[in-house]
Amino acid sequence: MSYLNLDLAYFTHRKTLRLLGLLGHRADVFPLRLWAYVAGHYPESGLLQSYLPSEIEAIIGWRGKPGDAVEALVRVGFLETTPDGFLIHDWAAHEGHLSAFSERARHAAQMRWSKLKPHALSIAQTAPEQSVEQSPVPHPTVPTVPNQPSVVLQRPENLSQEGRCAQPLTEGERTLVERIANWHLRAIFRTRTAPAEVVRQLTRTVRAHGVEAVRIVFEAVVSQSDAHPATFWAGIKTSNRPPRTPTALAPGIDKLIGSVGDGPRPAVTQEGTA
């Protein structure tokens, strides 16, 4: 462990006493802080090359007027000024052993590495032979099933949102879905393009209730003078038993139409809506 050489008479030395007179109480610790810093960073030369006075004062912990501490250290003889920067006075004579400590640490590190280097090189040379790329197993990610091809699970293309394999719509079902979607979109958005979400919802409705039951509800709704898509969805939702004829649903339709709201509704023609 590195350490500083400190004269036993340091605290009563004339330089220390003069520094106390110039900078005040506890100024005797300033040189100690500076020596410890230089010993850790510049043990060979003791030179604070290109350091500004403000930097040195920050190192020693000076809180007084800027420039006074460095000026006092130079005046009493703890610091010397050189063209390259500030130099610790008689650094080599008093703390020259720190350079030897630094050299000894560097030499010890080299010796440790020279002992470890052969082992490190041997590990690096043998590692590629044991890597995955060099492994004789065709599929090393499946070690318990040797010589088996990788299996990739794919999602069935006809898997519906409910998690069931749904068969394609029949011609009659598709025709009904398109008819309701066109009516639905013209009635609400005044557009000829049906959003995909509406088509998906109608498809699910047809599969859940059956094409004939949905057709009955739809025809019963559009036959009313105040038809609205909300009435269609309400009729599907509330009819646990799909009626066999439009007449069987008629009493419930009048009630549903009254609960839709006061929003504008399109006029109904023979094609569905105006």
mmCIF file of C-alpha atoms in Angstrom:
data_model
loop_
_atom_site.group_PDB
_atom_site.id
_atom_site.type_symbol
_atom_site.label_atom_id
_atom_site.label_comp_id
_atom_site.label_asym_id
_atom_site.label_seq_id
_atom_site.Cartn_x
_atom_site.Cartn_y
_atom_site.Cartn_z
ATOM 1 C CA MET A 1 0.000 0.000 0.000
ATOM 2 C CA SER A 2 1.333 3.426 -0.960
ATOM 3 C CA TYR A 3 1.880 6.030 1.711
ATOM 4 C CA LEU A 4 3.322 9.522 2.154
ATOM 5 C CA ASN A 5 6.496 10.343 4.026
ATOM 6 C CA LEU A 6 5.690 13.024 6.605
ATOM 7 C CA ASP A 7 8.277 14.764 8.737
ATOM 8 C CA LEU A 8 7.462 14.550 12.445
ATOM 9 C CA ALA A 9 8.115 18.287 12.709
ATOM 10 C CA TYR A 10 5.760 19.141 9.844
ATOM 11 C CA PHE A 11 3.132 20.876 11.968
ATOM 12 C CA THR A 12 5.769 23.083 13.643
ATOM 13 C CA HIS A 13 7.875 23.673 10.531
ATOM 14 C CA ARG A 14 8.347 27.276 9.525
ATOM 15 C CA LYS A 15 6.641 26.728 6.149
ATOM 16 C CA THR A 16 3.576 25.288 7.827
ATOM 17 C CA LEU A 17 3.444 28.084 10.383
ATOM 18 C CA ARG A 18 3.790 30.718 7.700
ATOM 19 C CA LEU A 19 0.984 29.097 5.717
ATOM 20 C CA LEU A 20 -1.253 29.224 8.780
ATOM 21 C CA GLY A 21 -0.456 32.907 9.123
ATOM 22 C CA LEU A 22 -1.372 33.602 5.501
ATOM 23 C CA LEU A 23 -4.479 31.430 5.076
ATOM 24 C CA GLY A 24 -5.769 31.024 8.594
ATOM 25 C CA HIS A 25 -6.944 28.111 10.745
ATOM 26 C CA ARG A 26 -6.556 24.555 9.391
ATOM 27 C CA ALA A 27 -4.415 25.704 6.464
ATOM 28 C CA ASP A 28 -1.824 23.093 7.554
ATOM 29 C CA VAL A 29 -3.940 20.324 5.906
ATOM 30 C CA PHE A 30 -3.810 21.924 2.460
ATOM 31 C CA PRO A 31 -0.314 20.600 1.550
ATOM 32 C CA LEU A 32 -1.292 17.125 2.795
ATOM 33 C CA ARG A 33 -4.319 17.009 0.503
ATOM 34 C CA LEU A 34 -2.245 18.205 -2.431
ATOM 35 C CA TRP A 35 0.506 15.617 -1.811
ATOM 36 C CA ALA A 36 -2.014 12.795 -1.571
ATOM 37 C CA TYR A 37 -3.604 13.852 -4.868
ATOM 38 C CA VAL A 38 -0.273 14.082 -6.683
ATOM 39 C CA ALA A 39 0.858 10.744 -5.234
ATOM 40 C CA GLY A 40 -2.198 9.065 -6.724
ATOM 41 C CA HIS A 41 -1.953 10.627 -10.182
ATOM 42 C CA TYR A 42 1.613 11.826 -10.805
ATOM 43 C CA PRO A 43 3.872 9.824 -8.470
ATOM 44 C CA GLU A 44 6.898 9.883 -10.809
ATOM 45 C CA SER A 45 7.134 13.613 -11.522
ATOM 46 C CA GLY A 46 5.098 15.457 -8.906
ATOM 47 C CA LEU A 47 4.177 17.917 -11.671
ATOM 48 C CA LEU A 48 0.678 19.375 -12.025
ATOM 49 C CA GLN A 49 1.057 20.047 -15.722
ATOM 50 C CA SER A 50 -1.323 22.635 -17.235
ATOM 51 C CA TYR A 51 -3.317 22.890 -13.962
ATOM 52 C CA LEU A 52 -4.975 26.217 -13.232
ATOM 53 C CA PRO A 53 -4.768 27.794 -9.771
ATOM 54 C CA SER A 54 -8.513 27.352 -9.373
ATOM 55 C CA GLU A 55 -8.146 23.608 -9.984
ATOM 56 C CA ILE A 56 -5.449 23.255 -7.362
ATOM 57 C CA GLU A 57 -7.516 25.192 -4.853
ATOM 58 C CA ALA A 58 -10.463 22.873 -5.513
ATOM 59 C CA ILE A 59 -8.203 19.891 -4.803
ATOM 60 C CA ILE A 60 -7.041 21.193 -1.447
ATOM 61 C CA GLY A 61 -10.496 22.429 -0.402
ATOM 62 C CA TRP A 62 -9.832 26.176 -0.314
ATOM 63 C CA ARG A 63 -13.018 28.248 0.119
ATOM 64 C CA GLY A 64 -11.524 31.696 0.366
ATOM 65 C CA LYS A 65 -10.644 34.304 -2.239
ATOM 66 C CA PRO A 66 -9.642 32.671 -5.535
ATOM 67 C CA GLY A 67 -5.909 32.652 -6.131
ATOM 68 C CA ASP A 68 -4.855 33.341 -2.545
ATOM 69 C CA ALA A 69 -4.196 29.698 -1.615
ATOM 70 C CA VAL A 70 -1.929 28.922 -4.583
ATOM 71 C CA GLU A 71 -0.111 32.206 -4.117
ATOM 72 C CA ALA A 72 0.529 31.356 -0.460
ATOM 73 C CA LEU A 73 1.714 27.806 -1.279
ATOM 74 C CA VAL A 74 4.209 29.233 -3.774
ATOM 75 C CA ARG A 75 5.287 32.009 -1.420
ATOM 76 C CA VAL A 76 6.150 29.750 1.523
ATOM 77 C CA GLY A 77 7.835 27.133 -0.693
ATOM 78 C CA PHE A 78 5.387 24.178 -0.917
ATOM 79 C CA LEU A 79 4.864 24.793 -4.657
ATOM 80 C CA GLU A 80 7.145 25.864 -7.478
ATOM 81 C CA THR A 81 6.148 27.444 -10.761
ATOM 82 C CA THR A 82 7.563 26.026 -14.001
ATOM 83 C CA PRO A 83 6.801 26.623 -17.695
ATOM 84 C CA ASP A 84 4.847 23.321 -17.696
ATOM 85 C CA GLY A 85 2.819 23.991 -14.565
ATOM 86 C CA PHE A 86 3.059 23.790 -10.790
ATOM 87 C CA LEU A 87 5.626 21.398 -9.265
ATOM 88 C CA ILE A 88 5.717 20.029 -5.708
ATOM 89 C CA HIS A 89 8.900 21.257 -4.041
ATOM 90 C CA ASP A 90 11.522 18.465 -3.596
ATOM 91 C CA TRP A 91 9.010 15.814 -4.591
ATOM 92 C CA ALA A 92 11.566 13.174 -5.603
ATOM 93 C CA ALA A 93 13.552 13.627 -2.401
ATOM 94 C CA HIS A 94 10.599 13.292 -0.056
ATOM 95 C CA GLU A 95 8.170 11.075 -1.967
ATOM 96 C CA GLY A 96 10.372 9.338 -4.513
ATOM 97 C CA HIS A 97 9.443 5.947 -3.091
ATOM 98 C CA LEU A 98 5.944 6.353 -4.616
ATOM 99 C CA SER A 99 7.443 5.960 -8.076
ATOM 100 C CA ALA A 100 8.992 2.681 -6.962
ATOM 101 C CA PHE A 101 5.634 1.532 -5.600
ATOM 102 C CA SER A 102 3.978 2.313 -8.945
ATOM 103 C CA GLU A 103 6.649 0.434 -10.880
ATOM 104 C CA ARG A 104 6.433 -2.516 -8.530
ATOM 105 C CA ALA A 105 2.641 -2.701 -8.975
ATOM 106 C CA ARG A 106 3.006 -2.613 -12.758
ATOM 107 C CA HIS A 107 5.620 -5.363 -12.674
ATOM 108 C CA ALA A 108 3.443 -7.524 -10.409
ATOM 109 C CA ALA A 109 0.508 -7.144 -12.793
ATOM 110 C CA GLN A 110 2.697 -8.251 -15.698
ATOM 111 C CA MET A 111 3.851 -11.300 -13.750
ATOM 112 C CA ARG A 112 0.270 -12.292 -12.945
ATOM 113 C CA TRP A 113 -0.759 -11.965 -16.577
ATOM 114 C CA SER A 114 2.234 -13.986 -17.777
ATOM 115 C CA LYS A 115 1.071 -16.856 -15.546
ATOM 116 C CA LEU A 116 -2.545 -16.638 -16.718
ATOM 117 C CA LYS A 117 -1.836 -16.002 -20.404
ATOM 118 C CA PRO A 118 -1.094 -19.626 -21.437
ATOM 119 C CA HIS A 119 -4.344 -20.821 -19.867
ATOM 120 C CA ALA A 120 -6.346 -18.007 -21.446
ATOM 121 C CA LEU A 121 -4.930 -18.761 -24.890
ATOM 122 C CA SER A 122 -5.584 -22.480 -24.533
ATOM 123 C CA ILE A 123 -9.211 -21.817 -23.594
ATOM 124 C CA ALA A 124 -9.663 -19.498 -26.561
ATOM 125 C CA GLN A 125 -8.149 -22.049 -28.914
ATOM 126 C CA THR A 126 -10.268 -24.960 -27.750
ATOM 127 C CA ALA A 127 -13.561 -23.106 -27.391
ATOM 128 C CA PRO A 128 -14.529 -23.070 -31.117
ATOM 129 C CA GLU A 129 -14.432 -26.884 -31.241
ATOM 130 C CA GLN A 130 -17.091 -26.985 -28.544
ATOM 131 C CA SER A 131 -19.316 -24.261 -29.929
ATOM 132 C CA VAL A 132 -22.792 -24.721 -31.407
ATOM 133 C CA GLU A 133 -21.515 -24.163 -34.953
ATOM 134 C CA GLN A 134 -19.076 -27.069 -34.585
ATOM 135 C CA SER A 135 -21.510 -29.389 -32.823
ATOM 136 C CA PRO A 136 -22.158 -32.726 -34.603
ATOM 137 C CA VAL A 137 -25.851 -32.635 -33.579
ATOM 138 C CA PRO A 138 -28.017 -31.356 -36.494
ATOM 139 C CA HIS A 139 -30.464 -29.577 -34.189
ATOM 140 C CA PRO A 140 -28.700 -28.771 -30.888
ATOM 141 C CA THR A 141 -31.711 -26.776 -29.644
ATOM 142 C CA VAL A 142 -33.609 -30.090 -29.182
ATOM 143 C CA PRO A 143 -31.021 -32.229 -27.360
ATOM 144 C CA THR A 144 -33.566 -34.777 -26.069
ATOM 145 C CA VAL A 145 -34.828 -35.585 -29.594
ATOM 146 C CA PRO A 146 -31.690 -36.219 -31.665
ATOM 147 C CA ASN A 147 -31.645 -36.021 -35.439
ATOM 148 C CA GLN A 148 -35.171 -34.611 -35.657
ATOM 149 C CA PRO A 149 -36.136 -31.688 -37.933
ATOM 150 C CA SER A 150 -37.310 -28.477 -36.335
ATOM 151 C CA VAL A 151 -41.065 -28.225 -35.926
ATOM 152 C CA VAL A 152 -42.731 -24.857 -36.453
ATOM 153 C CA LEU A 153 -46.272 -24.512 -35.189
ATOM 154 C CA GLN A 154 -48.446 -22.410 -37.476
ATOM 155 C CA ARG A 155 -51.796 -20.808 -36.752
ATOM 156 C CA PRO A 156 -54.580 -22.273 -38.938
ATOM 157 C CA GLU A 157 -55.658 -19.769 -41.566
ATOM 158 C CA ASN A 158 -59.367 -20.372 -40.925
ATOM 159 C CA LEU A 159 -59.204 -19.920 -37.148
ATOM 160 C CA SER A 160 -61.917 -17.462 -36.111
ATOM 161 C CA GLN A 161 -61.649 -14.787 -33.436
ATOM 162 C CA GLU A 162 -63.585 -16.983 -31.028
ATOM 163 C CA GLY A 163 -60.790 -19.593 -31.219
ATOM 164 C CA ARG A 164 -62.785 -22.134 -33.296
ATOM 165 C CA CYS A 165 -62.059 -23.384 -36.791
ATOM 166 C CA ALA A 166 -64.823 -21.717 -38.818
ATOM 167 C CA GLN A 167 -65.946 -23.022 -42.164
ATOM 168 C CA PRO A 168 -66.356 -20.530 -45.025
ATOM 169 C CA LEU A 169 -69.753 -18.879 -45.349
ATOM 170 C CA THR A 170 -72.261 -20.467 -47.663
ATOM 171 C CA GLU A 171 -73.584 -18.547 -50.629
ATOM 172 C CA GLY A 172 -76.811 -17.714 -48.803
ATOM 173 C CA GLU A 173 -74.989 -16.594 -45.659
ATOM 174 C CA ARG A 174 -72.577 -14.414 -47.623
ATOM 175 C CA THR A 175 -75.397 -12.808 -49.559
ATOM 176 C CA LEU A 176 -77.268 -11.981 -46.371
ATOM 177 C CA VAL A 177 -74.161 -10.529 -44.691
ATOM 178 C CA GLU A 178 -73.431 -8.309 -47.709
ATOM 179 C CA ARG A 179 -77.052 -7.150 -47.849
ATOM 180 C CA ILE A 180 -77.181 -6.234 -44.165
ATOM 181 C CA ALA A 181 -73.743 -4.588 -44.309
ATOM 182 C CA ASN A 182 -74.702 -2.378 -47.241
ATOM 183 C CA TRP A 183 -77.932 -1.349 -45.542
ATOM 184 C CA HIS A 184 -76.122 -0.830 -42.215
ATOM 185 C CA LEU A 185 -73.471 1.428 -43.694
ATOM 186 C CA ARG A 186 -75.770 3.473 -45.880
ATOM 187 C CA ALA A 187 -78.079 4.052 -42.936
ATOM 188 C CA ILE A 188 -75.393 5.275 -40.561
ATOM 189 C CA PHE A 189 -72.330 6.488 -42.457
ATOM 190 C CA ARG A 190 -73.813 7.263 -45.875
ATOM 191 C CA THR A 191 -71.009 5.316 -47.546
ATOM 192 C CA ARG A 192 -70.885 2.407 -49.941
ATOM 193 C CA THR A 193 -67.868 0.756 -48.286
ATOM 194 C CA ALA A 194 -68.522 -1.476 -45.280
ATOM 195 C CA PRO A 195 -65.764 -1.453 -42.624
ATOM 196 C CA ALA A 196 -64.224 -4.857 -42.030
ATOM 197 C CA GLU A 197 -65.284 -4.829 -38.364
ATOM 198 C CA VAL A 198 -68.974 -4.560 -39.309
ATOM 199 C CA VAL A 199 -68.642 -7.462 -41.743
ATOM 200 C CA ARG A 200 -66.888 -9.584 -39.111
ATOM 201 C CA GLN A 201 -69.578 -8.817 -36.542
ATOM 202 C CA LEU A 202 -72.347 -9.703 -38.989
ATOM 203 C CA THR A 203 -70.547 -12.941 -39.872
ATOM 204 C CA ARG A 204 -70.341 -13.909 -36.208
ATOM 205 C CA THR A 205 -74.028 -13.048 -35.776
ATOM 206 C CA VAL A 206 -75.078 -15.233 -38.705
ATOM 207 C CA ARG A 207 -73.058 -18.163 -37.364
ATOM 208 C CA ALA A 208 -74.408 -17.736 -33.839
ATOM 209 C CA HIS A 209 -78.133 -17.398 -34.685
ATOM 210 C CA GLY A 210 -78.420 -19.005 -38.081
ATOM 211 C CA VAL A 211 -78.965 -17.404 -41.459
ATOM 212 C CA GLU A 212 -82.779 -17.792 -41.434
ATOM 213 C CA ALA A 213 -83.228 -16.235 -37.982
ATOM 214 C CA VAL A 214 -81.026 -13.239 -38.842
ATOM 215 C CA ARG A 215 -82.876 -12.751 -42.115
ATOM 216 C CA ILE A 216 -86.222 -12.691 -40.240
ATOM 217 C CA VAL A 217 -84.957 -10.059 -37.801
ATOM 218 C CA PHE A 218 -83.464 -7.983 -40.588
ATOM 219 C CA GLU A 219 -86.597 -8.025 -42.745
ATOM 220 C CA ALA A 220 -88.764 -7.193 -39.736
ATOM 221 C CA VAL A 221 -86.602 -4.159 -38.931
ATOM 222 C CA VAL A 222 -86.374 -2.724 -42.456
ATOM 223 C CA SER A 223 -90.112 -3.135 -42.897
ATOM 224 C CA GLN A 224 -90.681 -0.476 -40.237
ATOM 225 C CA SER A 225 -91.032 3.129 -41.286
ATOM 226 C CA ASP A 226 -88.476 4.221 -38.660
ATOM 227 C CA ALA A 227 -85.853 1.542 -39.313
ATOM 228 C CA HIS A 228 -82.363 1.959 -37.781
ATOM 229 C CA PRO A 229 -79.365 -0.411 -37.526
ATOM 230 C CA ALA A 230 -79.429 -0.173 -33.736
ATOM 231 C CA THR A 231 -82.877 -1.788 -33.845
ATOM 232 C CA PHE A 232 -81.439 -4.727 -35.783
ATOM 233 C CA TRP A 233 -78.664 -5.343 -33.233
ATOM 234 C CA ALA A 234 -81.080 -4.953 -30.330
ATOM 235 C CA GLY A 235 -83.471 -7.451 -31.948
ATOM 236 C CA ILE A 236 -80.676 -10.009 -32.400
ATOM 237 C CA LYS A 237 -79.473 -9.499 -28.817
ATOM 238 C CA THR A 238 -82.892 -9.772 -27.150
ATOM 239 C CA SER A 239 -84.380 -12.634 -29.201
ATOM 240 C CA ASN A 240 -83.213 -15.737 -27.346
ATOM 241 C CA ARG A 241 -85.496 -17.831 -29.530
ATOM 242 C CA PRO A 242 -85.316 -16.623 -33.128
ATOM 243 C CA PRO A 243 -88.900 -16.220 -34.477
ATOM 244 C CA ARG A 244 -90.045 -18.304 -37.382
ATOM 245 C CA THR A 245 -91.968 -15.487 -39.058
ATOM 246 C CA PRO A 246 -91.666 -11.690 -39.079
ATOM 247 C CA THR A 247 -95.122 -11.492 -37.471
ATOM 248 C CA ALA A 248 -93.872 -13.252 -34.369
ATOM 249 C CA LEU A 249 -91.248 -10.533 -33.861
ATOM 250 C CA ALA A 250 -93.470 -7.559 -34.665
ATOM 251 C CA PRO A 251 -94.681 -6.823 -31.076
ATOM 252 C CA GLY A 252 -91.074 -6.541 -29.891
ATOM 253 C CA ILE A 253 -89.962 -4.378 -32.807
ATOM 254 C CA ASP A 254 -92.250 -1.459 -31.853
ATOM 255 C CA LYS A 255 -90.743 -1.450 -28.371
ATOM 256 C CA LEU A 256 -87.174 -1.637 -29.673
ATOM 257 C CA ILE A 257 -87.678 1.223 -32.120
ATOM 258 C CA GLY A 258 -88.798 3.470 -29.281
ATOM 259 C CA SER A 259 -85.580 2.795 -27.336
ATOM 260 C CA VAL A 260 -83.117 3.557 -30.133
ATOM 261 C CA GLY A 261 -82.990 7.320 -29.606
ATOM 262 C CA ASP A 262 -83.776 10.542 -31.391
ATOM 263 C CA GLY A 263 -81.019 10.351 -34.007
ATOM 264 C CA PRO A 264 -81.851 10.667 -37.701
ATOM 265 C CA ARG A 265 -82.955 7.462 -39.400
ATOM 266 C CA PRO A 266 -83.095 6.848 -43.162
ATOM 267 C CA ALA A 267 -86.317 6.311 -45.009
ATOM 268 C CA VAL A 268 -86.983 2.742 -46.115
ATOM 269 C CA THR A 269 -87.594 1.825 -49.745
ATOM 270 C CA GLN A 270 -88.115 -1.483 -51.432
ATOM 271 C CA GLU A 271 -84.307 -1.901 -51.699
ATOM 272 C CA GLY A 272 -83.754 -1.338 -47.978
ATOM 273 C CA THR A 273 -83.081 2.412 -47.544
ATOM 274 C CA ALA A 274 -83.338 5.555 -49.574
#
